[in-house]
mmCIF file of C-alpha atoms in Angstrom:
data_model
loop_
_atom_site.group_PDB
_atom_site.id
_atom_site.type_symbol
_atom_site.label_atom_id
_atom_site.label_comp_id
_atom_site.label_asym_id
_atom_site.label_seq_id
_atom_site.Cartn_x
_atom_site.Cartn_y
_atom_site.Cartn_z
ATOM 1 C CA MET X 1213 -14.898 3.295 -11.755
ATOM 2 C CA ASN X 1214 -13.070 2.066 -14.851
ATOM 3 C CA SER X 1215 -9.483 0.930 -14.833
ATOM 4 C CA SER X 1216 -7.448 3.895 -13.736
ATOM 5 C CA LEU X 1217 -4.305 5.028 -12.019
ATOM 6 C CA ILE X 1218 -4.875 6.747 -8.667
ATOM 7 C CA TYR X 1219 -2.191 8.399 -6.552
ATOM 8 C CA LEU X 1220 -2.718 8.648 -2.797
ATOM 9 C CA VAL X 1221 -0.507 11.093 -0.902
ATOM 10 C CA ASP X 1222 -0.874 10.599 2.853
ATOM 11 C CA ASP X 1223 1.681 10.451 5.660
ATOM 12 C CA ASP X 1224 -0.500 8.266 7.885
ATOM 13 C CA GLU X 1225 0.422 4.609 7.458
ATOM 14 C CA ASP X 1226 -2.967 3.444 8.776
ATOM 15 C CA ASP X 1227 -4.820 5.658 6.290
ATOM 16 C CA ARG X 1228 -2.732 4.317 3.398
ATOM 17 C CA PHE X 1229 -3.442 0.743 4.547
ATOM 18 C CA PHE X 1230 -7.163 1.564 4.877
ATOM 19 C CA ALA X 1231 -7.170 3.005 1.356
ATOM 20 C CA LYS X 1232 -5.347 -0.029 -0.079
ATOM 21 C CA LEU X 1233 -7.931 -2.368 1.438
ATOM 22 C CA THR X 1234 -10.759 -0.185 0.141
ATOM 23 C CA PHE X 1235 -9.301 -0.243 -3.368
ATOM 24 C CA GLN X 1236 -8.826 -4.025 -3.249
ATOM 25 C CA GLN X 1237 -12.429 -4.482 -2.147
ATOM 26 C CA HIS X 1238 -14.192 -1.825 -4.245
ATOM 27 C CA PHE X 1239 -11.893 -0.759 -7.089
ATOM 28 C CA SER X 1240 -9.807 -3.824 -7.885
ATOM 29 C CA GLU X 1241 -9.512 -2.775 -11.539
ATOM 30 C CA SER X 1242 -7.708 0.423 -10.519
ATOM 31 C CA LYS X 1243 -4.059 0.768 -9.618
ATOM 32 C CA LEU X 1244 -3.370 2.663 -6.393
ATOM 33 C CA VAL X 1245 0.106 4.140 -5.956
ATOM 34 C CA CYS X 1246 0.873 5.543 -2.501
ATOM 35 C CA PHE X 1247 3.264 8.308 -1.518
ATOM 36 C CA GLU X 1248 4.138 9.026 2.100
ATOM 37 C CA ASP X 1249 4.079 12.793 1.717
ATOM 38 C CA GLY X 1250 4.123 15.670 -0.723
ATOM 39 C CA GLU X 1251 7.895 15.681 -1.007
ATOM 40 C CA GLU X 1252 7.897 12.050 -2.153
ATOM 41 C CA LEU X 1253 5.264 12.818 -4.807
ATOM 42 C CA LEU X 1254 7.097 15.915 -6.021
ATOM 43 C CA ASN X 1255 10.354 13.943 -6.271
ATOM 44 C CA HIS X 1256 8.466 11.363 -8.342
ATOM 45 C CA ILE X 1257 7.177 14.111 -10.645
ATOM 46 C CA ARG X 1258 10.632 15.688 -11.003
ATOM 47 C CA ARG X 1259 12.144 12.322 -11.966
ATOM 48 C CA GLY X 1260 9.688 12.205 -14.879
ATOM 49 C CA SER X 1261 8.408 8.697 -14.296
ATOM 50 C CA SER X 1262 7.701 6.627 -17.403
ATOM 51 C CA GLU X 1263 4.340 5.777 -15.839
ATOM 52 C CA SER X 1264 1.448 7.698 -17.364
ATOM 53 C CA LEU X 1265 -0.114 10.554 -15.436
ATOM 54 C CA PRO X 1266 -2.634 9.521 -12.794
ATOM 55 C CA ASP X 1267 -6.358 9.824 -13.425
ATOM 56 C CA LEU X 1268 -6.798 11.232 -9.927
ATOM 57 C CA VAL X 1269 -4.629 12.336 -7.008
ATOM 58 C CA LEU X 1270 -6.045 11.925 -3.492
ATOM 59 C CA LEU X 1271 -4.122 14.364 -1.329
ATOM 60 C CA ASP X 1272 -4.037 14.751 2.457
ATOM 61 C CA LEU X 1273 -3.558 18.254 3.859
ATOM 62 C CA ASN X 1274 -1.792 17.651 7.167
ATOM 63 C CA MET X 1275 1.601 16.178 6.352
ATOM 64 C CA PRO X 1276 5.169 16.831 7.498
ATOM 65 C CA ARG X 1277 7.859 18.291 5.242
ATOM 66 C CA ILE X 1278 5.437 19.604 2.583
ATOM 67 C CA ASN X 1279 1.772 19.980 3.518
ATOM 68 C CA GLY X 1280 -1.087 19.303 1.126
ATOM 69 C CA PHE X 1281 -1.649 22.950 0.217
ATOM 70 C CA ASP X 1282 1.983 23.433 -0.801
ATOM 71 C CA THR X 1283 1.994 20.089 -2.609
ATOM 72 C CA LEU X 1284 -1.140 21.022 -4.561
ATOM 73 C CA GLN X 1285 0.317 24.382 -5.504
ATOM 74 C CA ALA X 1286 3.566 22.730 -6.642
ATOM 75 C CA ILE X 1287 1.750 20.061 -8.689
ATOM 76 C CA LYS X 1288 -0.174 22.709 -10.606
ATOM 77 C CA GLN X 1289 3.104 24.453 -11.545
ATOM 78 C CA TYR X 1290 3.988 21.542 -13.846
ATOM 79 C CA GLN X 1291 2.376 22.112 -17.237
ATOM 80 C CA GLU X 1292 1.628 18.428 -17.852
ATOM 81 C CA TRP X 1293 0.018 18.113 -14.394
ATOM 82 C CA LYS X 1294 -2.306 21.139 -14.596
ATOM 83 C CA GLU X 1295 -5.238 19.061 -15.836
ATOM 84 C CA VAL X 1296 -4.722 16.116 -13.456
ATOM 85 C CA PRO X 1297 -7.649 16.189 -11.021
ATOM 86 C CA VAL X 1298 -6.647 16.492 -7.373
ATOM 87 C CA ALA X 1299 -9.141 15.691 -4.627
ATOM 88 C CA ILE X 1300 -8.298 16.657 -1.081
ATOM 89 C CA LEU X 1301 -8.929 13.727 1.291
ATOM 90 C CA THR X 1302 -8.438 14.999 4.829
ATOM 91 C CA THR X 1303 -9.675 14.886 8.393
ATOM 92 C CA SER X 1304 -10.405 18.611 8.167
ATOM 93 C CA SER X 1305 -13.940 19.819 7.657
ATOM 94 C CA GLU X 1306 -13.001 23.493 7.965
ATOM 95 C CA PRO X 1307 -14.588 25.750 5.320
ATOM 96 C CA ILE X 1308 -11.382 27.807 5.115
ATOM 97 C CA ASP X 1309 -9.399 24.667 4.180
ATOM 98 C CA LYS X 1310 -11.960 23.795 1.510
ATOM 99 C CA GLU X 1311 -11.878 27.329 0.103
ATOM 100 C CA ARG X 1312 -8.075 27.421 0.022
ATOM 101 C CA SER X 1313 -7.940 23.986 -1.639
ATOM 102 C CA GLU X 1314 -10.356 25.070 -4.359
ATOM 103 C CA LYS X 1315 -8.391 28.282 -4.981
ATOM 104 C CA LEU X 1316 -5.241 26.210 -5.451
ATOM 105 C CA GLY X 1317 -6.962 23.969 -8.009
ATOM 106 C CA ALA X 1318 -8.471 21.028 -6.103
ATOM 107 C CA CYS X 1319 -11.561 19.609 -7.784
ATOM 108 C CA ALA X 1320 -13.055 18.153 -4.599
ATOM 109 C CA PHE X 1321 -12.709 18.408 -0.822
ATOM 110 C CA LEU X 1322 -13.525 15.136 0.946
ATOM 111 C CA THR X 1323 -13.487 14.426 4.664
ATOM 112 C CA LYS X 1324 -11.996 11.046 5.589
ATOM 113 C CA PRO X 1325 -14.719 8.583 6.637
ATOM 114 C CA ALA X 1326 -14.540 5.775 9.187
ATOM 115 C CA THR X 1327 -15.326 2.616 7.166
ATOM 116 C CA TYR X 1328 -14.243 0.929 3.928
ATOM 117 C CA ASP X 1329 -17.688 1.307 2.372
ATOM 118 C CA MET X 1330 -17.873 4.969 3.355
ATOM 119 C CA LEU X 1331 -14.388 5.555 1.940
ATOM 120 C CA ALA X 1332 -15.402 3.860 -1.326
ATOM 121 C CA ASP X 1333 -18.489 6.108 -1.526
ATOM 122 C CA THR X 1334 -16.375 9.169 -0.725
ATOM 123 C CA ILE X 1335 -13.819 8.294 -3.414
ATOM 124 C CA MET X 1336 -16.594 7.712 -5.965
ATOM 125 C CA GLN X 1337 -18.185 11.043 -5.023
ATOM 126 C CA GLY X 1338 -14.864 12.833 -5.451
ATOM 127 C CA ARG X 1339 -14.221 11.070 -8.740
ATOM 128 C CA VAL X 1340 -17.610 12.173 -10.122
ATOM 129 C CA VAL X 1341 -17.031 15.769 -9.024
ATOM 130 C CA CYS X 1342 -13.537 15.818 -10.525
ATOM 131 C CA GLU X 1343 -14.707 14.282 -13.798
ATOM 132 C CA SER X 1344 -17.522 16.820 -14.154
ATOM 133 C CA CYS X 1345 -15.097 19.696 -13.481
ATOM 134 C CA SER X 1346 -12.577 18.473 -16.040
ATOM 135 C CA ASN X 1347 -15.273 18.066 -18.697
ATOM 136 C CA GLN X 1348 -16.314 21.723 -18.566
#
């Protein structure tokens, strides 16, 4: 993975820590910015950060305040964010969650793995899927 900006939206502190370690170990050239939930990300978007748009958003589904589905739907309402690839990274493996995510514009649906190496592989897999979707 080339140098890139990745947003992770996940309310679980342990999962954010796990992701940070995975990025340090496997994707040190990338910048990972974490948000605790969908509301925090949407506030960031509304403020119009001077930071460039992310190359990928990794989004959890099960979060308080604003869940992942509602966050995804809200992200895609912003014209400049419509083309930003969003990969769902969740504990769910339910086909109905995958189908709903895809209908709302997610480019990949990834189930959270148990190890750093597996998470790195999962992120790479999602990145490849998202890149191939955005190139069509």
